[in-house]
Coordinates of C-alpha atoms in Angstrom, one line a residue:
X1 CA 88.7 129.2 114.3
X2 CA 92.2 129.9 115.5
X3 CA 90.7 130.3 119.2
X4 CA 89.2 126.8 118.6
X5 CA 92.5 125.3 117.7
X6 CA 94.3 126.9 120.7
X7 CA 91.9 125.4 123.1
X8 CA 92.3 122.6 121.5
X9 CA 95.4 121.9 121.3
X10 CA 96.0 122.9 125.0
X11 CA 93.3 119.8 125.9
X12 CA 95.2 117.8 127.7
X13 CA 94.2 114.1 128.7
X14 CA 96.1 111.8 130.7
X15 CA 99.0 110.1 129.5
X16 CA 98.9 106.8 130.5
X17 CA 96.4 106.0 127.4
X18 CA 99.7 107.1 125.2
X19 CA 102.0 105.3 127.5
X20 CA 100.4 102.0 127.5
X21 CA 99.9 101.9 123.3
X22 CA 103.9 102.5 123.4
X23 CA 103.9 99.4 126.0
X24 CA 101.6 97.5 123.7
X25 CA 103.4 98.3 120.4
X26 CA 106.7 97.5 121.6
X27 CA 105.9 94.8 122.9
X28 CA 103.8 93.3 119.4
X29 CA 106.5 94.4 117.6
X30 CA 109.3 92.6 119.5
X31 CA 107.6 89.7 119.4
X32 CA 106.8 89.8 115.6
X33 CA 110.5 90.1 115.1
X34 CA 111.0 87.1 116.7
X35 CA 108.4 85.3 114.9
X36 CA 110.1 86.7 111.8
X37 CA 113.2 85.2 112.4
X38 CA 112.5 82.2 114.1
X39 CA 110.3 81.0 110.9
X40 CA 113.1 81.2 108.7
X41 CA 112.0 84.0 107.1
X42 CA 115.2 86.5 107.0
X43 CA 117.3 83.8 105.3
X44 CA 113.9 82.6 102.8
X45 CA 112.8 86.1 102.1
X46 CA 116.5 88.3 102.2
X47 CA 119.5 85.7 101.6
X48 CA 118.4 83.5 99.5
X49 CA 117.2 85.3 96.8
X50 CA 119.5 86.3 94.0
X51 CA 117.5 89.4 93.1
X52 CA 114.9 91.8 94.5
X53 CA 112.4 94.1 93.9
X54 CA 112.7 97.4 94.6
X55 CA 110.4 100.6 95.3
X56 CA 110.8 103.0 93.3
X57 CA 113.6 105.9 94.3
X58 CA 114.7 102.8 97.0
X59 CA 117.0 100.9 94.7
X60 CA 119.9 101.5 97.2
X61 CA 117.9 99.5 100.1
X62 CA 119.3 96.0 99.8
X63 CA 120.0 92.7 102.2
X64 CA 122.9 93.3 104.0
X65 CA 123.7 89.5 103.7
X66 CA 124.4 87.6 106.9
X67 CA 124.3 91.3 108.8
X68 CA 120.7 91.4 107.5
X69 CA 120.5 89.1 111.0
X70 CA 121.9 92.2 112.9
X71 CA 119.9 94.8 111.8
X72 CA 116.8 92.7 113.0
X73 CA 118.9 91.7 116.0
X74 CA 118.9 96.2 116.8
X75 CA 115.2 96.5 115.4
X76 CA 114.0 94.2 118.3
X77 CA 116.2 95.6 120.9
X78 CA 115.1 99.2 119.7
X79 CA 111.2 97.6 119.8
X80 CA 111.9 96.6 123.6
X81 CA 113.6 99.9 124.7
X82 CA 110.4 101.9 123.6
X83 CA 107.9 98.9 124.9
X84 CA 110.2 99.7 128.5
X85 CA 110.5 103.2 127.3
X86 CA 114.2 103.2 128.2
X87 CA 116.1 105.7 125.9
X88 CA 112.5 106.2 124.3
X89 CA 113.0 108.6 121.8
X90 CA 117.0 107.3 120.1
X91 CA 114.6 103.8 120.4
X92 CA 112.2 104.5 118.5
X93 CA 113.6 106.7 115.8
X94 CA 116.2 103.5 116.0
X95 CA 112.8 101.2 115.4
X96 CA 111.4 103.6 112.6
X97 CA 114.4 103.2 110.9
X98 CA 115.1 99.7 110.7
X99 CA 111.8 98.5 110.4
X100 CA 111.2 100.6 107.0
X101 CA 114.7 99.4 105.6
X102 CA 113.8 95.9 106.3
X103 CA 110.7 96.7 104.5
X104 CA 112.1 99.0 101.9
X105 CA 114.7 95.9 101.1
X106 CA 112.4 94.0 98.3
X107 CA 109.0 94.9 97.9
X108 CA 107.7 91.6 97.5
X109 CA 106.9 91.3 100.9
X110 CA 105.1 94.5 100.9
X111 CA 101.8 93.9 103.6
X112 CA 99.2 97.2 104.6
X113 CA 100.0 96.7 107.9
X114 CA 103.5 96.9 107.9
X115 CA 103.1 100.5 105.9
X116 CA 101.1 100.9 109.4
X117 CA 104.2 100.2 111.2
X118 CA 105.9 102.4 109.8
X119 CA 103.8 104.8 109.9
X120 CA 102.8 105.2 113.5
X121 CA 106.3 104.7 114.8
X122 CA 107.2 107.6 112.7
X123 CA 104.3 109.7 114.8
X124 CA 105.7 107.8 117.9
X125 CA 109.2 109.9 117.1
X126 CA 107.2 113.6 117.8
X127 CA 104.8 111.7 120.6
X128 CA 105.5 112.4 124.5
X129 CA 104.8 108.5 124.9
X130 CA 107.7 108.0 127.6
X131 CA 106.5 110.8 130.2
X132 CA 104.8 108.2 132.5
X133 CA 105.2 104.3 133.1
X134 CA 108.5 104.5 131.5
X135 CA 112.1 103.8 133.0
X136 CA 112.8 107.1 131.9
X137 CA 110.3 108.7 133.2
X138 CA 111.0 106.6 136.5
X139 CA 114.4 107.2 136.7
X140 CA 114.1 111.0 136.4
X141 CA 111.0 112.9 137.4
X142 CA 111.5 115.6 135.6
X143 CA 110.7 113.6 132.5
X144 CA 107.5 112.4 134.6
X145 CA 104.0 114.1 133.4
X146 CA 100.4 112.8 134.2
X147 CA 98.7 115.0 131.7
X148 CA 100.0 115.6 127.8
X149 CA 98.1 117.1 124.9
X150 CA 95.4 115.5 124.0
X151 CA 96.0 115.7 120.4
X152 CA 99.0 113.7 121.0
X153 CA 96.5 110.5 121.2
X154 CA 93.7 111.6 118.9
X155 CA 96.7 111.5 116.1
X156 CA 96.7 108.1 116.8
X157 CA 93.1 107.3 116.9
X158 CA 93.0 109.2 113.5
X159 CA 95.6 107.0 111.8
X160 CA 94.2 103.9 112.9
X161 CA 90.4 105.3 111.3
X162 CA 91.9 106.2 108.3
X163 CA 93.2 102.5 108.1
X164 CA 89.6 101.4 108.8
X165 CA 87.2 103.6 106.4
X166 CA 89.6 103.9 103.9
X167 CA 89.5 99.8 103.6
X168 CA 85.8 100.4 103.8
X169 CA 85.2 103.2 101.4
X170 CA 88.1 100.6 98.8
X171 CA 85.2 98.2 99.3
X172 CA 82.7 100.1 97.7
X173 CA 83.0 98.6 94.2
X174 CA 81.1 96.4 91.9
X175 CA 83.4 93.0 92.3
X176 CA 83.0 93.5 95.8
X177 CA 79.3 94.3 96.6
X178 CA 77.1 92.7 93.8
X179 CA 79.6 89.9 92.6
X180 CA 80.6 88.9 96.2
X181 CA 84.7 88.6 94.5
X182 CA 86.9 87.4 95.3
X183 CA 85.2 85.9 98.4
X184 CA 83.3 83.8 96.2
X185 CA 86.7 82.1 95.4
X186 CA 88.3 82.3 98.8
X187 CA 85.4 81.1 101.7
X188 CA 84.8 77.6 99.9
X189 CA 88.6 76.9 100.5
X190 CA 87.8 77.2 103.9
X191 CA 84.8 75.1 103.8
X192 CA 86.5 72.3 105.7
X193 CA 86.2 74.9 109.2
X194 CA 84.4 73.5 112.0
X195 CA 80.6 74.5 112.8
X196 CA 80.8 77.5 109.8
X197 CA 82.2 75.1 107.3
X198 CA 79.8 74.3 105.3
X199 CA 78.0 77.8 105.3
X200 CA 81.3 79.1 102.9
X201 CA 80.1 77.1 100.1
X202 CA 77.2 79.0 100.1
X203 CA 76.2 82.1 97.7
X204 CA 74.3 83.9 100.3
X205 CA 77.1 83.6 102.8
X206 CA 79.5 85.0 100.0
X207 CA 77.5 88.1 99.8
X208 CA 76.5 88.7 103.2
X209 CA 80.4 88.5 104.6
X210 CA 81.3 90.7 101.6
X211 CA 78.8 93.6 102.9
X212 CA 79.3 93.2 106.5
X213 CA 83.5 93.8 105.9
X214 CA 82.0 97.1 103.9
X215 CA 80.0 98.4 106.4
X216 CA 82.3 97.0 109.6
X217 CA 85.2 98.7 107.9
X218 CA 83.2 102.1 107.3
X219 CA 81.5 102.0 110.8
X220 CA 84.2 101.1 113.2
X221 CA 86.3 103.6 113.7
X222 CA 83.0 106.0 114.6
X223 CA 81.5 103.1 116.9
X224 CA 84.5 103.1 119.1
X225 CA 84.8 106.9 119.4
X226 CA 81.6 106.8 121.1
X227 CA 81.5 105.6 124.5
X228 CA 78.4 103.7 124.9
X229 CA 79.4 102.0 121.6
X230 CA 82.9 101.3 122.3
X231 CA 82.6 98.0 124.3
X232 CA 80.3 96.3 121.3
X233 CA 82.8 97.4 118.6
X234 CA 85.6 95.8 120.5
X235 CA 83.8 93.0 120.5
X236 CA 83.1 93.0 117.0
X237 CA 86.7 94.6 116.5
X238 CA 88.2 90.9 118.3
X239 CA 85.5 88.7 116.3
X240 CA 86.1 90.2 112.9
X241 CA 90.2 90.1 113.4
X242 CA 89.8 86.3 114.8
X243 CA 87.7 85.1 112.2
X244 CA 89.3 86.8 109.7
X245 CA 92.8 84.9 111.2
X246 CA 91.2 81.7 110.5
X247 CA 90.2 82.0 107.1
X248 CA 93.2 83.5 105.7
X249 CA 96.7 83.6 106.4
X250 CA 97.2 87.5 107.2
X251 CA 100.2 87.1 110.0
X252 CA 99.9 89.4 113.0
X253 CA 97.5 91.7 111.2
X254 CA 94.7 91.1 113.2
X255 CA 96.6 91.3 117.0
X256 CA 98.0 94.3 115.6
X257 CA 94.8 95.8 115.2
X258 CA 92.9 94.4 118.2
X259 CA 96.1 95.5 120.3
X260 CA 95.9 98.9 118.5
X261 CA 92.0 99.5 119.0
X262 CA 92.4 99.4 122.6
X263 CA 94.1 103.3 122.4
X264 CA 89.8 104.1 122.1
X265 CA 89.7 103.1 125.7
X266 CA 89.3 105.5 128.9
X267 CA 92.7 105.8 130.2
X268 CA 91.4 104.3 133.5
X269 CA 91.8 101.1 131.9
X270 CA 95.1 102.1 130.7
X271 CA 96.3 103.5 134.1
X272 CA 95.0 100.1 135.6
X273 CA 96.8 97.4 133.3
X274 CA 99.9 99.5 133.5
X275 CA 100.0 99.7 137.6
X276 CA 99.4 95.8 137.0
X277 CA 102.6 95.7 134.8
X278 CA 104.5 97.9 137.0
X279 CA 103.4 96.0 140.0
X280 CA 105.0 92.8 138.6
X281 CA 108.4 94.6 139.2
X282 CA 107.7 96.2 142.6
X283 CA 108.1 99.9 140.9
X284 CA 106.4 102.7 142.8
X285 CA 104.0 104.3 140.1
X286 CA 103.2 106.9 142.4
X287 CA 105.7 109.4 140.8
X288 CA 103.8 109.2 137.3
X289 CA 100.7 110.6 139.0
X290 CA 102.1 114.2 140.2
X291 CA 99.4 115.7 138.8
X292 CA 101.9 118.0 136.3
X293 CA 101.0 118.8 132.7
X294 CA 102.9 118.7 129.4
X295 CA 101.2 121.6 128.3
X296 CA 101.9 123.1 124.3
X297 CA 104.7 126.1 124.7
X298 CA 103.5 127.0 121.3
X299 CA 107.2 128.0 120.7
X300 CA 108.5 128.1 117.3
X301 CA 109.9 124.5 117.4
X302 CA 106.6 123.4 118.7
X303 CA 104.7 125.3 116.1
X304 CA 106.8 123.5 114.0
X305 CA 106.3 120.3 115.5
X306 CA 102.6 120.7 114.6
X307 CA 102.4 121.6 111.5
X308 CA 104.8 118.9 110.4
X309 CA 102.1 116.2 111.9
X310 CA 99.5 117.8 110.4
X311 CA 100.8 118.2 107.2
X312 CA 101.9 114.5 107.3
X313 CA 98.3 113.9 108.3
X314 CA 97.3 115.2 105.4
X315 CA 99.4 113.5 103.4
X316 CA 97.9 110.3 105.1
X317 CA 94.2 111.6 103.8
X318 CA 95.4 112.2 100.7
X319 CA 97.4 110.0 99.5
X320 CA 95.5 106.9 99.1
X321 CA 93.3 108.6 96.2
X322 CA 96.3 109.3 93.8
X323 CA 95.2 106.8 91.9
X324 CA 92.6 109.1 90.5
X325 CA 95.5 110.8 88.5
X326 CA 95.9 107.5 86.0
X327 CA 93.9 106.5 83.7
X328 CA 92.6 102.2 83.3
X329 CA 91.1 100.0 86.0
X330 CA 93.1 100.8 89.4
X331 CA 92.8 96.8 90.1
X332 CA 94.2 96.2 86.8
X333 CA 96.9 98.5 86.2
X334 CA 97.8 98.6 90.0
X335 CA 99.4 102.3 89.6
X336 CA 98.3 104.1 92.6
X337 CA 97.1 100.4 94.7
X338 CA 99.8 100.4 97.5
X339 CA 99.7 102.8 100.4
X340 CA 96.2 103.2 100.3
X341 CA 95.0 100.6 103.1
X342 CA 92.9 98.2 99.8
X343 CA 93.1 94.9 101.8
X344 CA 92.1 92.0 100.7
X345 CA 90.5 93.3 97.6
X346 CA 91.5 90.6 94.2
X347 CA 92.6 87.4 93.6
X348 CA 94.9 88.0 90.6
X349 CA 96.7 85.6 88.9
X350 CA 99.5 85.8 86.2
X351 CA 101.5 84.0 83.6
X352 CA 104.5 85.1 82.1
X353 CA 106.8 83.8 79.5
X354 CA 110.4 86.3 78.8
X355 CA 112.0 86.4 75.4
X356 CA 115.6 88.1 75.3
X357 CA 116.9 88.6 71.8
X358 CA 120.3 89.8 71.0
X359 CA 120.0 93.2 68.8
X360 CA 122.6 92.2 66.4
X361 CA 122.6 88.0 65.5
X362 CA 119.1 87.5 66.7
X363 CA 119.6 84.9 68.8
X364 CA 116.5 84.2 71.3
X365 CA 116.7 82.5 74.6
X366 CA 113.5 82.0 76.5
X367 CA 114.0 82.7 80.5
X368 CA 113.0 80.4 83.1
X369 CA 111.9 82.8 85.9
X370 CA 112.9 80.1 88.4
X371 CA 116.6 80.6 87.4
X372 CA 116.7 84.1 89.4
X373 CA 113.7 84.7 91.4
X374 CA 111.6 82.5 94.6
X375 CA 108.7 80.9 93.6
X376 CA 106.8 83.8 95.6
X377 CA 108.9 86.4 94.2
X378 CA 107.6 84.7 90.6
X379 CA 103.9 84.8 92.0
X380 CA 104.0 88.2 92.4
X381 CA 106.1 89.8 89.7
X382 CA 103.7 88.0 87.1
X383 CA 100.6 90.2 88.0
X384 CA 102.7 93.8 88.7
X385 CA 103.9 96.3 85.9
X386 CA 106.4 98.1 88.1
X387 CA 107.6 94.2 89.3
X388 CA 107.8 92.5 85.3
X389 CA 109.3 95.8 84.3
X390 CA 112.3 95.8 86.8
X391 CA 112.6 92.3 85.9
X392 CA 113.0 92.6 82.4
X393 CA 116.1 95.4 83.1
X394 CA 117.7 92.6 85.4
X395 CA 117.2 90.1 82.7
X396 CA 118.6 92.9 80.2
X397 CA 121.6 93.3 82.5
X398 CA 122.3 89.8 82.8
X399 CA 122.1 88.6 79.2
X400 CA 124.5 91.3 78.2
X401 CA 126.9 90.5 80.9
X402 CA 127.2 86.6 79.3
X403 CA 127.5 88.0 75.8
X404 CA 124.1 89.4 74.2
X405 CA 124.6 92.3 72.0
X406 CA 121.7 95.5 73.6
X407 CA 119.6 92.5 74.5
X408 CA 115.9 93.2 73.4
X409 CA 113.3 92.1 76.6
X410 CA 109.9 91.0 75.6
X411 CA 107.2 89.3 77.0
X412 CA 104.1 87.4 76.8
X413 CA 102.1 87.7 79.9
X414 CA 98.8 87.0 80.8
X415 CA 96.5 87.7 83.8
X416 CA 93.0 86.8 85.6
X417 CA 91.4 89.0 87.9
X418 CA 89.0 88.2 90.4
X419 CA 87.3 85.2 88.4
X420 CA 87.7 86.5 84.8
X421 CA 88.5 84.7 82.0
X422 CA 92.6 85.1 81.9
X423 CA 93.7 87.9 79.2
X424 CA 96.7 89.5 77.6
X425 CA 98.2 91.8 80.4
X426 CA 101.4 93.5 78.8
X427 CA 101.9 94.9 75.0
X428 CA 104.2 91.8 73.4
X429 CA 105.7 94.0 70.8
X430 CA 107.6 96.1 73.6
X431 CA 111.2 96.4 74.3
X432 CA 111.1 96.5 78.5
X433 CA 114.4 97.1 78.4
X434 CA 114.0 100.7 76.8
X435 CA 111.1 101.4 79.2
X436 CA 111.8 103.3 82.6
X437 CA 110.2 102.7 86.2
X438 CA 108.7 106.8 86.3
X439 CA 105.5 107.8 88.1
X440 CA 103.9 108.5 84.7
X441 CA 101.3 105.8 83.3
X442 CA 102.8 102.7 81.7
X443 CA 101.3 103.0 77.8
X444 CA 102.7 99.6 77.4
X445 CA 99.7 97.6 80.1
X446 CA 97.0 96.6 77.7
X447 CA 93.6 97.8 78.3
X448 CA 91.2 95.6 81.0
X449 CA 88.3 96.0 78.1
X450 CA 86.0 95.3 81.6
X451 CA 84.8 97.9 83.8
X452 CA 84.5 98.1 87.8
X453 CA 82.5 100.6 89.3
X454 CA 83.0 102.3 92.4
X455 CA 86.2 104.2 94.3

């Protein structure tokens, strides 16, 4: 086995498939940057809003007010630095960092692919991306390699399958497959659509897209690692991602992905687009094809190297099932539900009313949420424990700053899930304010008295 992983890991393939997936990515993410702020959406989302949610152990990640600008101002210079691969590897640990603090800064605005971000420009930090069709790699030919470890792009590959059958194997539940929810709600909003329209009113087509997202999502990934495959799953890769654009607002998600997919390709297609791109600027690519190696030293800070991927790898397998360790309905409870690549799965809906009583002369006031928090921020704290329980602390803190005596935080809250009749969501007879944000189970989310079957 250990003679297996040595050959292995001294496979080497060429690296312009890695260099032009750090061309790409750059490239998407500068441009989602710009999209970002030219929709308003750093002043909406980070300046306007007197409070945010945190993630938990991340309280100290905050807006940093009108500077909030200049932080994405260096994330989109660091994005087009590693697109260029100029000063690849300060860029990119410069992108990693500022793209998760933007995203670590209120959780509200927490998307599964921007947790893929994150996550493979982390594994971009250890990757030999800049050794060919790179300004560094142009500008000193010593840096310049046409051959790097292969596993250096099968890391990649495996990420982007983990984000795949992981969304399938999420699918495999009974609201999903034999109820057809919550496309059943969704596809007749889009029934106005052109040619398909009036097939999304329909209970057949409910059922039949919810199956086919299953079995796309478990068969993808394995489809484009085999070659005389990999053509028809881009193809299906492009249409799902498309039509999925048009039916629901999911932002760059789908380029992203289509973008992304193309890493499955035979790096003669990479070498060729990135000649093109080169050939734009009159650069002489010749110097990137020198026929040298990055071979593995296996010296102790490359031994190192490895096993930190591959126990971050692991991690990556792992991680998405911790939800296992609680006990309740995962889509009700929602402990253990981010991270773990469940797109798309519930339409979830809450209402909730906050009572804050001083300990001491009883008085009562009853909060209006849209005093402190965005009418999106109010969306989603109504239907999250870990969101109406940091709530209730702010609303403890501010109550006592304007007088209340150990103000006492209740509340009556209520929530429908994926077409079910609404019900009580938290217990009413708890004091929030006494409760604290923990990894352990929250005792005080009433039971979903329902059941859904599957992973």
């Amino acid at each position: 086995m250990i003679d297996s992983l040595k050959k292995y890991l001294n496979k080497t393939t060429e690296t312009a498939t890695l260099a032009f997936f750090r061309l790409a990515f750059g490239l998407m993410m500068l441009g989602s940057i710009i999209r970002f702020v030219s929709y308003g959406w750093v002043e909406k989302l980070y300046i306007k809003p007197l409070f945010h949610f945190s993630y938990y152990g991340f309280e100290w990640v905050k807006p940093l007010g009108n500077f909030t600008y200049l932080l994405f101002f260096i994330c989109g210079l660091a994005a087009l630095m590693v697109a260029i691969g100029y000063k690849y590897r300060i860029a990119i640990i410069v992108f990693f960092l500022c793209f998760t603090y933007i995203e670590l800064m209120d959780k509200t605005t927490y998307l599964n692919h921007y947790y893929f971000i994150s996550l493979v420009s982390f594994l971009l930090i250890f990757l030999p991306a800049e050794a060919a069709y790179s300004v560094d790699a142009y500008q000193n030919p010593k840096k310049a390699f046409q051959q790097i470890p292969s596993w250096t792009v099968d890391v990649i590959k495996l990420m982007l399958g983990i984000v795949y059958f992981y969304a399938g194997l999420a699918k495999l539940n009974s609201d999903w497959l034999f109820e057809a929810m919550p496309l059943k709600i969704w596809l007749p909003m889009n029934a106005g659509m052109p040619v398909v329209g009036e097939f999304l009113n329909e209970n057949w087509a409910h059922y039949a897209l919810s199956w086919c997202g299953a079995i796309y999502d478990l068969t993808i990934p394995f489809l484009l690692l085999y070659k005389r495959t990999r053509i028809l799953a881009f193809m299906l890769v492009v249409f799902f991602h498309v039509f999925t654009k048009m039916l629901f607002p999911i932002g760059v998600f789908p380029y992203v992905m289509i973008i992304s997919t193309l890493i499955f390709f035979g790096s003669g297609f990479h070498k060729t687009v990135l000649q093109k791109v080169f050939g734009l600027f009159r650069m002489n690519v010749d110097r990137f094809e020198n026929g040298l190696a990055k071979n593995n030293q296996f010296t102790f800070s490359e031994k190192l190297k490895f096993g930190f991927i591959a126990v971050f790898m692991t991690v990556q397998l792992l991680f998405p099932f911790r939800y296992l360790l609680y006990p309740g309905e995962l889509f009700w409870t929602e402990e253990g539900f981010r991270f773990s690549w469940r797109v798309m799965l519930m339409e979830k809906n809450g209402y909730v009313q906050f009572k804050v009583t001083d300990a001491i002369t009883k008085k009562t006031a009853y909060v209006n949420n849209s005093d402190f928090l965005t009418t999106f921020q109010e969306k989603q704290m109504s239907f999250q424990p870990d969101f109406i329980l940091e709530y209730a602390h702010f609303l403890h803190d501010y109550y006592k700053k304007i007088g209340f005596n150990d103000p006492i935080v209740k509340v009556e809250s209520y929530v429908n899930l994926n077409g079910r009749l609404s019900r009580k969501y938290i217990d009413p007879n708890i004091n929030l304010a006494k409760e604290n944000e923990s990894f352990k189970h929250k005792t005080w989310i009433l039971p979903f008295n329902d059941e859904i079957k599957g992973l």
